[in-house]
Short mmCIF file of C-alpha atoms in Angstrom, two decimals:
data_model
loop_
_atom_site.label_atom_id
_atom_site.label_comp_id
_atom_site.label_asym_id
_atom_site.label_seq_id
_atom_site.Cartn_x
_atom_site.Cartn_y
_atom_site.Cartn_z
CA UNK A 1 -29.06 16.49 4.65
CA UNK A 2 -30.04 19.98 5.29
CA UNK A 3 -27.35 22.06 4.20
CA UNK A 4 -24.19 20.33 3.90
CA UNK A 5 -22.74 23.57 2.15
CA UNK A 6 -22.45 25.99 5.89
CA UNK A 7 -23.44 25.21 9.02
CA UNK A 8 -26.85 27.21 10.78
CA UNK A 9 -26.44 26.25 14.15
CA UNK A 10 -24.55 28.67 16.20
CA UNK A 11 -22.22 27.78 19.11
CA UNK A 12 -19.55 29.00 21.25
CA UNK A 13 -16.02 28.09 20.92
CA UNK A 14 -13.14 27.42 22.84
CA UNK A 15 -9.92 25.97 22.65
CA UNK A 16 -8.03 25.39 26.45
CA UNK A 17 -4.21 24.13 26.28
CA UNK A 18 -4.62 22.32 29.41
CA UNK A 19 -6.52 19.03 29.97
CA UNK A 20 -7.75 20.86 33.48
CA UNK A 21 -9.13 23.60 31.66
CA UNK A 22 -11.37 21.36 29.36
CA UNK A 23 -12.63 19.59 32.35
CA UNK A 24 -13.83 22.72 33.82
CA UNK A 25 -15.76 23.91 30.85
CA UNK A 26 -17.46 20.29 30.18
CA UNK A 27 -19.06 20.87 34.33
CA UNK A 28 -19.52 24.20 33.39
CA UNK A 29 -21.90 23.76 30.81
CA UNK A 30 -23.62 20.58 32.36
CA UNK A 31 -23.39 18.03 29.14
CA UNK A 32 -24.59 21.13 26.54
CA UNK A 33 -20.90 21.25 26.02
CA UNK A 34 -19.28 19.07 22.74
CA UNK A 35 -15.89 18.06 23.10
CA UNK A 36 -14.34 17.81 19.42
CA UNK A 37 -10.72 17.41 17.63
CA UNK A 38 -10.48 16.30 14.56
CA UNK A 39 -14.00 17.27 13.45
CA UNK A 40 -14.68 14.89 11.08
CA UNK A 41 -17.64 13.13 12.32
CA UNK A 42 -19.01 15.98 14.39
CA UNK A 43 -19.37 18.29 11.96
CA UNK A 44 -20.64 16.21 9.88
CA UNK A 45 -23.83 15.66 12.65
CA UNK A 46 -24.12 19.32 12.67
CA UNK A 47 -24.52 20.00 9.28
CA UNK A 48 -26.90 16.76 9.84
CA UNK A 49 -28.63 19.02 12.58
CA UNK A 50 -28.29 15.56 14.41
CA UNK A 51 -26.26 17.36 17.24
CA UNK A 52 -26.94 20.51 18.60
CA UNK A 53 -24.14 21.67 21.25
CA UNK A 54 -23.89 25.10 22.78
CA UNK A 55 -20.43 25.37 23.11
CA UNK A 56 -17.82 23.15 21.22
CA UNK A 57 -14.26 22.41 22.87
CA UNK A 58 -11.38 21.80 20.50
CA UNK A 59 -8.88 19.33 22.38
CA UNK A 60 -6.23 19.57 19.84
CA UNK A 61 -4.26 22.05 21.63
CA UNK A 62 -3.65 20.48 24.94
CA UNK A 63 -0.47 18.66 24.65
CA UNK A 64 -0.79 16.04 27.38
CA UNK A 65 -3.70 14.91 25.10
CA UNK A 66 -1.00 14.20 22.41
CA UNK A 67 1.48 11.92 22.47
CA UNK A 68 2.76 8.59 21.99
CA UNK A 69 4.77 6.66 24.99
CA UNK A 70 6.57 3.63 23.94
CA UNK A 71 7.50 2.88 27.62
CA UNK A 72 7.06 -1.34 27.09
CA UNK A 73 3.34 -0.95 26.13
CA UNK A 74 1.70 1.75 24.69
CA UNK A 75 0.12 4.87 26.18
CA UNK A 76 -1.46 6.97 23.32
CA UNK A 77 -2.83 10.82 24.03
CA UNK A 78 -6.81 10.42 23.22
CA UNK A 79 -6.49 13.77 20.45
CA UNK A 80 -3.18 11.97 18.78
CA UNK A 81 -3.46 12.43 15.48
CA UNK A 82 -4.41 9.20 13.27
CA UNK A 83 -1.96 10.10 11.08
CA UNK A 84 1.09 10.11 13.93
CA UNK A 85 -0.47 6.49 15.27
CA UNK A 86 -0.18 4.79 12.10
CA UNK A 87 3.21 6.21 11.54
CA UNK A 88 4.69 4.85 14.87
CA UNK A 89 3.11 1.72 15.09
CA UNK A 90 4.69 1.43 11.02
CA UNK A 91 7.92 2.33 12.07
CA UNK A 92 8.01 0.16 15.18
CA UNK A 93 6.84 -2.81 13.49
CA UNK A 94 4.33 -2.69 16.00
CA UNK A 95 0.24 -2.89 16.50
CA UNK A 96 0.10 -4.24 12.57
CA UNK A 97 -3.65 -4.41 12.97
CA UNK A 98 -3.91 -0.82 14.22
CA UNK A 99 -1.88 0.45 11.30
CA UNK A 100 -3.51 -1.33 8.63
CA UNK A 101 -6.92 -0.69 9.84
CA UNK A 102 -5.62 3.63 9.62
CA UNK A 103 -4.06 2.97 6.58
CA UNK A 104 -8.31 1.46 5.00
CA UNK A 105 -9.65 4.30 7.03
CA UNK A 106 -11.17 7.17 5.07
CA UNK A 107 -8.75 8.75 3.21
CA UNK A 108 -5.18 10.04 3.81
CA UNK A 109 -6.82 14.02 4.81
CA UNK A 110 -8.98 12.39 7.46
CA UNK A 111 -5.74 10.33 9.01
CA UNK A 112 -4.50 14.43 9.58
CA UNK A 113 -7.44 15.59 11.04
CA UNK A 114 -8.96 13.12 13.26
CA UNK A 115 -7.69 11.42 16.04
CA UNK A 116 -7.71 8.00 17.81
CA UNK A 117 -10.20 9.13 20.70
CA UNK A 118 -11.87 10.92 18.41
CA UNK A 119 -12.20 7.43 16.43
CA UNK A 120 -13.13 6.02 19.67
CA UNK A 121 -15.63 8.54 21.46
CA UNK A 122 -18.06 8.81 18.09
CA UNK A 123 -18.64 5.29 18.55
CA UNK A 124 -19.75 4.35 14.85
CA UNK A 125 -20.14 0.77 15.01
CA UNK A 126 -17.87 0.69 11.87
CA UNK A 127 -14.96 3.01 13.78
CA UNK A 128 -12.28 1.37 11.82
CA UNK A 129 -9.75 1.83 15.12
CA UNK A 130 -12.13 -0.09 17.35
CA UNK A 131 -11.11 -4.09 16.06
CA UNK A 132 -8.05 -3.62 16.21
CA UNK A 133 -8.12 -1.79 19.64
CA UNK A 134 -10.33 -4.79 21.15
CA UNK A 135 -8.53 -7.77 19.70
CA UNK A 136 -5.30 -5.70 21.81
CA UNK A 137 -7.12 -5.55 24.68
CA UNK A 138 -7.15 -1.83 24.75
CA UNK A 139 -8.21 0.13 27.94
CA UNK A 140 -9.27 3.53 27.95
CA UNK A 141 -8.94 6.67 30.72
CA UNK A 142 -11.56 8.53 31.26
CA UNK A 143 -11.49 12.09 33.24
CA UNK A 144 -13.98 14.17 35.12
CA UNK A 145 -13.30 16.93 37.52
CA UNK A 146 -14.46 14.58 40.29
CA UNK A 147 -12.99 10.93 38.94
CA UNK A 148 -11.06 8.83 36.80
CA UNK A 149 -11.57 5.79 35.60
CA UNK A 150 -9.85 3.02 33.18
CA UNK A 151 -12.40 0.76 31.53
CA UNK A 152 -11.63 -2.14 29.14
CA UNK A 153 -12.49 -0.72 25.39
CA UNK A 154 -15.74 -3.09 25.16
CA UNK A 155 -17.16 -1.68 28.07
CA UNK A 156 -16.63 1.53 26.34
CA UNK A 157 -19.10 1.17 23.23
CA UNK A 158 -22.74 1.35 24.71
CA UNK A 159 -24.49 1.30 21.81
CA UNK A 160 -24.67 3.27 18.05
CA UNK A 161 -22.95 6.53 18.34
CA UNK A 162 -23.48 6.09 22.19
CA UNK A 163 -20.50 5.63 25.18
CA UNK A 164 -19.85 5.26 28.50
CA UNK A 165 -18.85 8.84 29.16
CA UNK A 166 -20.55 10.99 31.30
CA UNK A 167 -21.60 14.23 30.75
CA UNK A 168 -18.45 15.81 32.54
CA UNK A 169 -16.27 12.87 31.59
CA UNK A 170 -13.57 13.10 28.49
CA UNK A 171 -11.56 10.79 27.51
CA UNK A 172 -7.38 11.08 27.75
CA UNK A 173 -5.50 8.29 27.45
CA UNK A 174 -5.70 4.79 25.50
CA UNK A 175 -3.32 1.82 26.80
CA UNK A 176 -2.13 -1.11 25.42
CA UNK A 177 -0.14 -3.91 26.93
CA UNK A 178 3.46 -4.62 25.08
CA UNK A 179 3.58 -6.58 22.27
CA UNK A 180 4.46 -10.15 23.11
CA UNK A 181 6.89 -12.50 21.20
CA UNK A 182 5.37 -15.17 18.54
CA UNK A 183 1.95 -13.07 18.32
CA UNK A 184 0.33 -11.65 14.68
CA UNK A 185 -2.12 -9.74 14.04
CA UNK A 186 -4.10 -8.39 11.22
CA UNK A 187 -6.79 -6.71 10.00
CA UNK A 188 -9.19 -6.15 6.67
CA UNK A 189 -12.39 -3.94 5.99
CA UNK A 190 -15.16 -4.63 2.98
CA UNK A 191 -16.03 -1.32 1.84
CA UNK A 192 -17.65 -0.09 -1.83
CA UNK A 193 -15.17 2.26 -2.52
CA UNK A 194 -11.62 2.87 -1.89
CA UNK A 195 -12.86 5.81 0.83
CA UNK A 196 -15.87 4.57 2.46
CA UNK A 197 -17.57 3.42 5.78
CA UNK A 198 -16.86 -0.65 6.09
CA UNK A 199 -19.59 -2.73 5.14
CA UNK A 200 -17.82 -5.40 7.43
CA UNK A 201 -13.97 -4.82 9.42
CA UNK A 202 -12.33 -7.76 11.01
CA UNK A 203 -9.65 -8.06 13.28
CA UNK A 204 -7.31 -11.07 14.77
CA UNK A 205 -4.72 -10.88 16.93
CA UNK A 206 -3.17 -14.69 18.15
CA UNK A 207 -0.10 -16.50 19.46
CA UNK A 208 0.94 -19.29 17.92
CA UNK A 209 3.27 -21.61 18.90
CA UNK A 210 4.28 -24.31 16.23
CA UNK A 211 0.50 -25.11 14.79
CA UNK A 212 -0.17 -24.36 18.07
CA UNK A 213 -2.95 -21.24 18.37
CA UNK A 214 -2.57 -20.57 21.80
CA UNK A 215 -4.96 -17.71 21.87
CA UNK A 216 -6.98 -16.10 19.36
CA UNK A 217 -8.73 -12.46 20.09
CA UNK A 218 -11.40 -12.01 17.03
CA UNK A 219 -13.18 -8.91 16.21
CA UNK A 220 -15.46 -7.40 14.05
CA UNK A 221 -17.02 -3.74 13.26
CA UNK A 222 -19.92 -2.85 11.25
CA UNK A 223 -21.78 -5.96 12.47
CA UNK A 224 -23.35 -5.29 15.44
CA UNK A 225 -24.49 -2.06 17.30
CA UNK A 226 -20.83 -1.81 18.32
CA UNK A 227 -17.47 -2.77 17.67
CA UNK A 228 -17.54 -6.73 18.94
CA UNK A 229 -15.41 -9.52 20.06
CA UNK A 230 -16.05 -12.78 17.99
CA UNK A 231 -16.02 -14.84 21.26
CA UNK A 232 -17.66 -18.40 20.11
CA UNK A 233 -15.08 -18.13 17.40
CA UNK A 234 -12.35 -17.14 19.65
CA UNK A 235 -13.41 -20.58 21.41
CA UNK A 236 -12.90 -22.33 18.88
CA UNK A 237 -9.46 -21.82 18.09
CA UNK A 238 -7.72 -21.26 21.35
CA UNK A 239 -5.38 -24.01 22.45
CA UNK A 240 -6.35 -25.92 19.17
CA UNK A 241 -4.24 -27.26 16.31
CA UNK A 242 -4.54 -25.27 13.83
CA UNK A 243 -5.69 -26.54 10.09
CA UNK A 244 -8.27 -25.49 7.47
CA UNK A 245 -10.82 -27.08 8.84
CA UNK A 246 -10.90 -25.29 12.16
CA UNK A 247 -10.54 -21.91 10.90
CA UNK A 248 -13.68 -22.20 8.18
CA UNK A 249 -15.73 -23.53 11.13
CA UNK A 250 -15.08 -20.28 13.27
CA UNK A 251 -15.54 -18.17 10.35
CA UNK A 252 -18.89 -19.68 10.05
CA UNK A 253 -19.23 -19.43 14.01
CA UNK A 254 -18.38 -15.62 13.03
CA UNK A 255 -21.08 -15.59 10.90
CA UNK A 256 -23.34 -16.99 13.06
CA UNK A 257 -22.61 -14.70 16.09
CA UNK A 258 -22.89 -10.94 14.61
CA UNK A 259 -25.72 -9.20 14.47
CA UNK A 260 -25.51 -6.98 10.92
CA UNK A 261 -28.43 -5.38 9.73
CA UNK A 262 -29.29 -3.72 6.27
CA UNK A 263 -28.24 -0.46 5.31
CA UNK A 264 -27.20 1.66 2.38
CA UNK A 265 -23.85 0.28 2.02
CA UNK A 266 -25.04 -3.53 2.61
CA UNK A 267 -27.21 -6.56 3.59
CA UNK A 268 -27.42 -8.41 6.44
CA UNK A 269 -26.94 -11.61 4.66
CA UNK A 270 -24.36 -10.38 2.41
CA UNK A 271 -22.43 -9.09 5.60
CA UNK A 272 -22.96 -12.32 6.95
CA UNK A 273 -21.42 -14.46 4.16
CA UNK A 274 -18.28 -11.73 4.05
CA UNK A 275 -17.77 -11.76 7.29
CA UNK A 276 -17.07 -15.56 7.28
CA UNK A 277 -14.84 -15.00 4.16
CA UNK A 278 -13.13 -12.07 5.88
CA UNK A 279 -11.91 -13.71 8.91
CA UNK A 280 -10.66 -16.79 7.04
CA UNK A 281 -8.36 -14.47 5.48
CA UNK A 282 -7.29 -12.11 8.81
CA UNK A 283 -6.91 -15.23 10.88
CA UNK A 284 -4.32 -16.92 7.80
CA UNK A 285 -2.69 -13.41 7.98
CA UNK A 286 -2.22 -13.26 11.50
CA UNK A 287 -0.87 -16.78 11.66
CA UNK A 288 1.52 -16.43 9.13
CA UNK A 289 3.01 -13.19 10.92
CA UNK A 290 2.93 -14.79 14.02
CA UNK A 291 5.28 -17.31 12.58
CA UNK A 292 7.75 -14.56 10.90
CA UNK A 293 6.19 -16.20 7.39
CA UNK A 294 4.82 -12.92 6.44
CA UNK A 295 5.68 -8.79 7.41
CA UNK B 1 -22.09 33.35 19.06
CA UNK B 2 -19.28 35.31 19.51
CA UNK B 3 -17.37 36.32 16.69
CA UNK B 4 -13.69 35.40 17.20
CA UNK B 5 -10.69 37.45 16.14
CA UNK B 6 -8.69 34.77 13.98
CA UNK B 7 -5.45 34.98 12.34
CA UNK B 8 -3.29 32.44 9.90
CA UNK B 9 -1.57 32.95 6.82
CA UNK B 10 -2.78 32.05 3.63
CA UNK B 11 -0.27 31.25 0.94
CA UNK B 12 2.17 33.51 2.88
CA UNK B 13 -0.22 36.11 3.23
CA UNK B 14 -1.24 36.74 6.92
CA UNK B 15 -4.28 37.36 7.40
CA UNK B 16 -6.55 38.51 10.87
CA UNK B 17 -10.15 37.99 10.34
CA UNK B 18 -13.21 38.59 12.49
CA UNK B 19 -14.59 34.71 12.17
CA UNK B 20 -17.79 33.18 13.64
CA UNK B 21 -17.24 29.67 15.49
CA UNK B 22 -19.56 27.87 12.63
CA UNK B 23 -17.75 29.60 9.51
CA UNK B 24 -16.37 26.46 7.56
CA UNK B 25 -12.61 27.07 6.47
CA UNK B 26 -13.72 26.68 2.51
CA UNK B 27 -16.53 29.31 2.88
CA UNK B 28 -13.35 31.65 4.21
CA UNK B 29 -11.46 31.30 1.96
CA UNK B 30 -13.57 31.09 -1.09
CA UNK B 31 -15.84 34.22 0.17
CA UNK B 32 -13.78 35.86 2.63
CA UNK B 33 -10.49 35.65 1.14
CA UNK B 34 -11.56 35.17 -2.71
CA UNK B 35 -9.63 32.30 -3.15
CA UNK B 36 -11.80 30.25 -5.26
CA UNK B 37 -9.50 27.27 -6.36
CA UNK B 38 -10.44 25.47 -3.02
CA UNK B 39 -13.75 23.33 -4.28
CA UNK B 40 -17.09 23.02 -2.14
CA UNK B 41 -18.28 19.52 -3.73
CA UNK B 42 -19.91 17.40 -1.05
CA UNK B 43 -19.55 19.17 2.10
CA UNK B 44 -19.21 15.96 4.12
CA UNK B 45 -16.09 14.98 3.66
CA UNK B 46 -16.42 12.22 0.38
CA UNK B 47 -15.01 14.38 -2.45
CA UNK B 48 -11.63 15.55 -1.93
CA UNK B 49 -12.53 18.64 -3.74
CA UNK B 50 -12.04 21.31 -0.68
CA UNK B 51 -8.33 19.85 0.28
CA UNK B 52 -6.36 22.54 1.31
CA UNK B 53 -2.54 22.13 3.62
CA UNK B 54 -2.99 23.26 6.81
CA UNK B 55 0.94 23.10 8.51
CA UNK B 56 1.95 21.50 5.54
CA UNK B 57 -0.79 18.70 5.75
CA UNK B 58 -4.00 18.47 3.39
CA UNK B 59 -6.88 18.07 5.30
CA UNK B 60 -10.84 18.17 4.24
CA UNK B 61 -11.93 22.38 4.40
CA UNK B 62 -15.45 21.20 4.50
CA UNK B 63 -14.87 19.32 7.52
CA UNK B 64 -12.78 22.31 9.16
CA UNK B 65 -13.76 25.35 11.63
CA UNK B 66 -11.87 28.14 10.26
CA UNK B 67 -11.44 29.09 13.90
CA UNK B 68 -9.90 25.66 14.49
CA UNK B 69 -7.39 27.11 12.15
CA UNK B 70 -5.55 29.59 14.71
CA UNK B 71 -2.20 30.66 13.91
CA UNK B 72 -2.13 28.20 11.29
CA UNK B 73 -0.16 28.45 7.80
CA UNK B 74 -2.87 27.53 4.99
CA UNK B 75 -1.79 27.02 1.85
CA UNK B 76 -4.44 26.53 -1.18
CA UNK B 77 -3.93 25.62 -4.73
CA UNK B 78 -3.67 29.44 -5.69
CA UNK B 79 0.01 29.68 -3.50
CA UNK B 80 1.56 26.39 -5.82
CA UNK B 81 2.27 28.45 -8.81
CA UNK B 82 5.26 30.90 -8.13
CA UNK B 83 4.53 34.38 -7.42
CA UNK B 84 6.07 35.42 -10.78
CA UNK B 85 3.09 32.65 -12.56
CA UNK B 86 5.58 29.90 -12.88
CA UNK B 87 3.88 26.73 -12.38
CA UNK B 88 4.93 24.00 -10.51
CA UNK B 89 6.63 20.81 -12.10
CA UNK B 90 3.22 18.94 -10.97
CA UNK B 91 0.94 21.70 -12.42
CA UNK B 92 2.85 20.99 -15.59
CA UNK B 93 2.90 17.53 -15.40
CA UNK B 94 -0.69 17.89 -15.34
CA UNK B 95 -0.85 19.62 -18.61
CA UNK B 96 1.51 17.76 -19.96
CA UNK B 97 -1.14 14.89 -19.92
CA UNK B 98 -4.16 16.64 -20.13
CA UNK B 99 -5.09 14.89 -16.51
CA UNK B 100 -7.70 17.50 -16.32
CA UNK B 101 -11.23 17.79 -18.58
CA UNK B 102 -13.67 20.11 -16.35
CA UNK B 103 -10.92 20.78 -13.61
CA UNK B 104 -13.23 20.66 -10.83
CA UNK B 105 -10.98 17.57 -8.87
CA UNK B 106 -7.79 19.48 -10.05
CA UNK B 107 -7.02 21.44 -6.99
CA UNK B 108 -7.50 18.58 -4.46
CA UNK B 109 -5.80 16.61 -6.95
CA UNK B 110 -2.76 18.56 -7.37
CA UNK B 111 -2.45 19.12 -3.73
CA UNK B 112 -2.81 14.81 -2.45
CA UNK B 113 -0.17 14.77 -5.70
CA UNK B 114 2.26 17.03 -4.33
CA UNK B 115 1.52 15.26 -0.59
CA UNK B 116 2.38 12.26 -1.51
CA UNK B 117 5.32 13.26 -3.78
CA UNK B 118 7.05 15.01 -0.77
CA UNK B 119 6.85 12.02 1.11
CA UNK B 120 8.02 9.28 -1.55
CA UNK B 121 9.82 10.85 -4.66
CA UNK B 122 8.99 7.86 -6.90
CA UNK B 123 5.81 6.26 -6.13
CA UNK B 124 4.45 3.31 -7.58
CA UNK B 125 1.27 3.43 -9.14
CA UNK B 126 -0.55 1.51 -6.91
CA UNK B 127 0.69 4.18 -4.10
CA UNK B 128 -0.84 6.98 -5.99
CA UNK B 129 -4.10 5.81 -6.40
CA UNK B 130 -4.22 5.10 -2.46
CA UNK B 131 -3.19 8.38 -1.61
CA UNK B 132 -6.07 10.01 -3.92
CA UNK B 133 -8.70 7.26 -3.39
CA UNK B 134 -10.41 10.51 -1.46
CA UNK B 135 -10.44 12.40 -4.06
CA UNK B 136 -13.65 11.87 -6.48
CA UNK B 137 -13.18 12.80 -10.37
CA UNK B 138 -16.21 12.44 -12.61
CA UNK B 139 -14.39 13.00 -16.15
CA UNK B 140 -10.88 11.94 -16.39
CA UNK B 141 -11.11 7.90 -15.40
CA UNK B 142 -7.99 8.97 -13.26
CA UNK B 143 -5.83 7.39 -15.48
CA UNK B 144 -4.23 10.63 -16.62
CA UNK B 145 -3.86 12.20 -13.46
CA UNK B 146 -1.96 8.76 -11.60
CA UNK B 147 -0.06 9.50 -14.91
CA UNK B 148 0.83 13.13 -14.57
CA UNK B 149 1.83 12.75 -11.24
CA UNK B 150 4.03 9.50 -11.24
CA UNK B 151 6.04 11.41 -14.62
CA UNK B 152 6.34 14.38 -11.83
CA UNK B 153 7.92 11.83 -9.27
CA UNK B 154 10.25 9.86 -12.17
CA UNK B 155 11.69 13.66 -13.26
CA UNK B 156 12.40 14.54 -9.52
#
């Protein structure tokens, strides 16, 4: 770090009120242009000097990009505040794994300041948001002047800190289907402090039927270059019978099938071994609120 | 870099400020506006120590573009007390328990105790140390401050 204490590089500014606006200024400036909201990553790279953006667009003022429509699914403005999202999805009883993982992320001043795309277009690998988004089969909607698109969240994470958006392209909208009767879902992070970057996150969303799992959606941040689905362990489980047994084997598939590395905040083996330990207690979670057994 | 003309009010104080885009709301108010109660600990975001309410929500000053801050209503730790010095219950909760030793946490402290005491009138212990886990004290152990501000709650 630099100079964490005031930032040297110099930019231009602007804030437009209408999502048409911002699109114009991101072809304007040709990808030199840094779309931002809640600021708590970004300026955090430019104090890093790890960014180094001519202009920077603040989002937060164009409505359409905030809001939260309930209308069967969910349709969530990309600059919604983290703070608003984990307070609906509370109230609704809704997205449990969503508001738990806001409730472990950072600390209650980030949760007003940053937002769900925000969460989402940084792209940490340990983006706190992203499990839960995947194992809900999120999609996200992308804008340019010239296109729109809706990809599926995975397809959205390219790599660390890197996304499918193009240089004109922001993102507006995240989806989710409705919520579906006799589904659970949970979700846990390993951290070494009570406000702190997961070592390991896990996710699991499943529908359950008797000790029936009928399907199982597993995933995991902070384990992999991006956010991931557990797939091999999802395999496992689906259409099974469910009973100790079964669950420590796809933890162990878990553990098998992410790729953690070491860093300052953990091993790769240690991430490993949680990551097993962590799931086992999601999945239990999951399939205990899938049953009405636990809120 | 063009300087922007920004205005907000501080503590009930409006204010209109020639600001440049990369001036950090806690350099503002600390050098602009004198308001030195607002801490600069970390800078990226892991202390607590800058918290200021922006709209009536604490948020990270560090982490915040004063020109982000547009027709905004900040209050700092300076605009708790009453204008006449009269301290708030919380402020003298906290002296009640002597939850402070070098005071540097105090300000963020005060303000994520006040937060969270608008929003649940009697919170549980457990419930106050989630709402400060993001705010770092060196000296006290916390113990006193969870203290000072759960008495605050119970008197409410």
């Amino acid at each position: 770090m630099i100079n964490s204490r005031r930032l040297s590089w110099e930019f231009d500014y602007t804030a437009p009120t209408t999502v048409s606006e911002a699109l114009d200024l991101l072809d304007q400036f040709g990808g030199k242009a840094k779309i931002f909201a809640g600021g708590t990553d970004l300026l955090i790279q430019l104090k890093e000097e790890k960014l180094a953006p001519q202009c920077l667009i603040n989002i937060t003022r164009i409505r359409d990009l905030n809001h939260i429509h309930a209308d069967g699914g969910l349709r969530v403005g990309a600059a919604t505040k983290l703070s608003q999202v984990r307070e609906h999805c509370i109230k609704g009883g809704v997205y449990t794994a969503l508001h738990e993982a806001i409730s472990v992320l950072g600390k209650p001043q980030v949760w007003n300041m940053g937002t769900i795309g925000g969460n989402l277009c940084n792209a940490s690998p340990s983006a706190d948001t992203a499990p839960p988004l995947l194992v809900f089969n999120a999609r996200v909607k992308l804008l340019s002047r010239a296109s729109e698109r809706t990809l599926d969240l995975q397809e959205f994470f390219k790599g660390v800190n890197c996304t499918a958006l193009g240089p004109d392209e922001m993102m507006v909208e995240i989806l989710l289907d409705p919520p579906r009767p006799n589904t659970g879902s949970a979700f846990m992070k390993i951290s070494r402090v009570g406000a702190d970057i997961s070592k390991v996150s896990c996710a699991v969303a499943l529908e359950r039927k008797a000790d029936l799992c009928l399907s199982c959606r597993v995933a995991l941040g902070a384990v992999a270059p991006v956010p991931m689905r557990a797939n091999g362990a999802e395999g496992i489980l689906e259409g099974e019978k469910v009973e100790a047994r079964l669950v420590e084997a796809a933890g162990q598939r878990v553990a098998e099938e992410i790729k953690p590395i070491d860093d300052i905040r953990s091993t790769a083996e240690y991430r490993r071994w949680v990551a097993a330990v962590t799931f086992r207690d999601v999945f239990w979670k999951a399939w205990r609120r899938a049953a009405g057994e636990e809120k | 870099m063009k300087t922007q003309r920004v205005s907000f009010s501080v503590n009930g104080e409006y204010h209109e400020i020639p600001i440049e885009p990369n001036a950090l709301l806690t350099n503002v108010l600390r050098e602009q506006l004198g308001l030195t109660g607002t801490k600069y600990g970390c800078g990226t975001g892991q202390c607590g120590s800058c918290t200021v309410l922006v709209n009536g929500e604490p948020v990270l000053s560090c982490l915040t573009l004063a020109v982000a801050v547009d027709g905004g209503e900040i209050q700092t730790i300076e605009g708790l007390a009453k204008p006449d010095g009269t301290l708030d219950p919380l402020q003298e909760a906290f002296l009640d328990h002597s939850a402070m030793q070098c005071g540097f946490c105090t300000p963020g402290m005060v303000i994520m105790g006040k937060d969270i005491l608008r929003r649940n009138p009697a919170p549980s212990e457990a419930q106050i140390r989630e709402h400060i886990r993001g705010n770092i004290c060196r000296c006290t152990g916390y113990n006193r401050i969870v203290k000072a501000i759960q008495a605050c709650g119970r008197q409410d």
